PDB file of C-alpha atoms in Angstrom:
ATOM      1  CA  UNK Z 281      21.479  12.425 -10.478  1.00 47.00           C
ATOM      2  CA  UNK Z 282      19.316  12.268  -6.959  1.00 49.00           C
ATOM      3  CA  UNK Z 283      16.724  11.119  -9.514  1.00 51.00           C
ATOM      4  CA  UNK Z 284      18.368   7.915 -10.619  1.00 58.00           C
ATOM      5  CA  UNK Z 285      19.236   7.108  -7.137  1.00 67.00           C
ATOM      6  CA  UNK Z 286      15.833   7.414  -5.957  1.00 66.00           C
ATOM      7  CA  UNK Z 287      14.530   5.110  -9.278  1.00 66.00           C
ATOM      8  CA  UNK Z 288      16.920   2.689  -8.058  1.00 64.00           C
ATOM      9  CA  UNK Z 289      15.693   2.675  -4.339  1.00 66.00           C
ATOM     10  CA  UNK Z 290      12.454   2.247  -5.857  1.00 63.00           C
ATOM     11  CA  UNK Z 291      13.360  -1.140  -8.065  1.00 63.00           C
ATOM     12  CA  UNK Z 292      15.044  -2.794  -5.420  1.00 61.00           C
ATOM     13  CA  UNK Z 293      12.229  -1.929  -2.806  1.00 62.00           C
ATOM     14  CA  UNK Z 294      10.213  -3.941  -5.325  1.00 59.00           C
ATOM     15  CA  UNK Z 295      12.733  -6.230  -5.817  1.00 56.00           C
ATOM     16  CA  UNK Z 296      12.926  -6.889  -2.339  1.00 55.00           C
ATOM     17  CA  UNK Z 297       9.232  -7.715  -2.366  1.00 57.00           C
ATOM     18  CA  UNK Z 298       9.509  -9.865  -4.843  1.00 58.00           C
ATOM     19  CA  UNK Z 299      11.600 -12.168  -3.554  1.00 57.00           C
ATOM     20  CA  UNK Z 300       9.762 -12.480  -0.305  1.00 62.00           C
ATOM     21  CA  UNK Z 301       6.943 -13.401  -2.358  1.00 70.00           C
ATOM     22  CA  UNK Z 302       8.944 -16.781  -3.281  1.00 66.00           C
ATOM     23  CA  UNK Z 303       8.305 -19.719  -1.371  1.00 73.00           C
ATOM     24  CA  UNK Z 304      11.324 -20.840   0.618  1.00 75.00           C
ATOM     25  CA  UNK Z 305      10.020 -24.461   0.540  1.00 80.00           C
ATOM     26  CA  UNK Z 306       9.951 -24.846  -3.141  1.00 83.00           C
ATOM     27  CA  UNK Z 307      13.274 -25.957  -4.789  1.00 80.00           C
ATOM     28  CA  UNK Z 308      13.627 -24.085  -8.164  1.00 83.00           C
ATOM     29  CA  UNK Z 309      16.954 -25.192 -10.481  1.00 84.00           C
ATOM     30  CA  UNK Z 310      18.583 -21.499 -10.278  1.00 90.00           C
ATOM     31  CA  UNK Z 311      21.260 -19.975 -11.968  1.00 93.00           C
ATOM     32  CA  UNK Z 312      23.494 -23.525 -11.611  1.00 93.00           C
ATOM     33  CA  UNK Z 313      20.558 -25.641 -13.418  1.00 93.00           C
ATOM     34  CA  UNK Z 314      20.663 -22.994 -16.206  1.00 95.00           C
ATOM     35  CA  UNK Z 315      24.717 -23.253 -16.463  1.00 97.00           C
ATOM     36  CA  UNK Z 316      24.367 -26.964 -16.848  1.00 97.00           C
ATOM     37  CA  UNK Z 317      21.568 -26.819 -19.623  1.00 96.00           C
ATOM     38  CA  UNK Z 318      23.116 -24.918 -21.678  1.00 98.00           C
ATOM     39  CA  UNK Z 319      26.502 -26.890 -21.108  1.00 98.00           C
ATOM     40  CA  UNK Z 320      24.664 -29.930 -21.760  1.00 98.00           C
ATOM     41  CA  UNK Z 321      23.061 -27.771 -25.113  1.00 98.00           C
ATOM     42  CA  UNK Z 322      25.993 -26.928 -26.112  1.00 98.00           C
ATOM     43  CA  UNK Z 323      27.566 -30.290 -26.045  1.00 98.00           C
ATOM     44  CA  UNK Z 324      25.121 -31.733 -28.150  1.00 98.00           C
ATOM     45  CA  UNK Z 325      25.193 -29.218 -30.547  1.00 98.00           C
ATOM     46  CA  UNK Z 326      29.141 -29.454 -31.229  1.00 98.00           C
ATOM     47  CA  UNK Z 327      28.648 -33.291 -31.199  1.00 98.00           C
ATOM     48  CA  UNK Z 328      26.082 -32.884 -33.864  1.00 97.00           C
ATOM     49  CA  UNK Z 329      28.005 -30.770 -35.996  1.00 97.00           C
ATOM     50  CA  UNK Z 330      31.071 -33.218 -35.340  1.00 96.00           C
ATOM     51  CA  UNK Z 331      28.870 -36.288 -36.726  1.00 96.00           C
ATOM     52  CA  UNK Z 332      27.169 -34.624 -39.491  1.00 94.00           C
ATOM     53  CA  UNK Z 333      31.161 -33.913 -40.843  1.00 94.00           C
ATOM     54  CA  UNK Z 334      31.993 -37.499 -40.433  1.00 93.00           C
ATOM     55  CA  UNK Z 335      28.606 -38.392 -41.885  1.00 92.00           C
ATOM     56  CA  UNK Z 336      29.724 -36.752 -44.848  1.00 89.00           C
ATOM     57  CA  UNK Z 337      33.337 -38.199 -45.617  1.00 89.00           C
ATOM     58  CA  UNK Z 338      31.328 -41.870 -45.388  1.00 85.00           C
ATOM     59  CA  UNK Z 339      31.498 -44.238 -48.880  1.00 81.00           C
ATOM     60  CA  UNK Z 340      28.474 -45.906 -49.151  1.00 79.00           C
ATOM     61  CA  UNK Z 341      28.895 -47.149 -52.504  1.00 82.00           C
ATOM     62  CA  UNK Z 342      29.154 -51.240 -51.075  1.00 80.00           C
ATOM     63  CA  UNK Z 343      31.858 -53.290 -53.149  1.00 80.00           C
ATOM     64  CA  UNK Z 344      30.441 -57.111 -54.138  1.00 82.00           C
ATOM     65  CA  UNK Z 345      31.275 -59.965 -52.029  1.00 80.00           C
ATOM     66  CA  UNK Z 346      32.976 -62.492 -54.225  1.00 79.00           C
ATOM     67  CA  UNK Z 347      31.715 -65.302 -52.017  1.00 80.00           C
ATOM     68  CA  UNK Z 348      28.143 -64.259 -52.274  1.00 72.00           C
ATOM     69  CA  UNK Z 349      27.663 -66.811 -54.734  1.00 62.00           C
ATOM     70  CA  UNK Z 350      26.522 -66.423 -58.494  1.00 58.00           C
ATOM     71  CA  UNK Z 351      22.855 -67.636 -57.989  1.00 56.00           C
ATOM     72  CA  UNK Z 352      21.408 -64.327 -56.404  1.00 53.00           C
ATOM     73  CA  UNK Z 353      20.529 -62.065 -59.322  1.00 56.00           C
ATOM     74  CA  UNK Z 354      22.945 -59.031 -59.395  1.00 55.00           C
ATOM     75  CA  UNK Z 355      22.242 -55.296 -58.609  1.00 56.00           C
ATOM     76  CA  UNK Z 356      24.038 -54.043 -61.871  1.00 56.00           C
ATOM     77  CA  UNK Z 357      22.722 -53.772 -64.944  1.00 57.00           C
ATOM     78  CA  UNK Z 358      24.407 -56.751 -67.591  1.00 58.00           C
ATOM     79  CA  UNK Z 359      25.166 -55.476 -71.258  1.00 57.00           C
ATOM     80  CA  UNK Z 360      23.515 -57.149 -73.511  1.00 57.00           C
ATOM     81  CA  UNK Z 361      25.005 -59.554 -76.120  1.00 58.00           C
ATOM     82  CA  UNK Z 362      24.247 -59.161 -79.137  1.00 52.00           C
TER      83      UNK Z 362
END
């Protein structure tokens, strides 16, 4: 056990240098700007998978206006007369 003790002196000595290393000047986004990413990642993601559902119930088979007017030539196929 005096062993694992001793490691962990060790990594937090370094650790500890490490950190002093970082300039206090410089703003960095931390642990809070992570938080918020991902919020803001997980947001969209939900709100994707919310609009590709809707997406999917929508008709878009369009119904003819009857006030269109008979002179434009029409989408459908006519039977023929024979």
């Amino acid at each position: 056990m005096p062993d694992m003790s001793a490691s962990v002196s060790l990594a937090m000595t370094h650790f500890a240098t490490f950190a002093k290393e970082v300039d206090e000047d410089k703003v960095t986004p931390g642990v809070l700007g992570f938080i918020v990413f991902a919020a803001m990642a997980l947001a969209v993601w939900v709100l994707m998978k919310s609009m590709s559902k809707h997406m999917g119930k929508v008709d878009f088979k369009e119904t003819p206006d009857p006030e269109a007017g008979s002179g434009e030539p029409s989408a459908e196929p006519r039977a023929r007369q024979s």
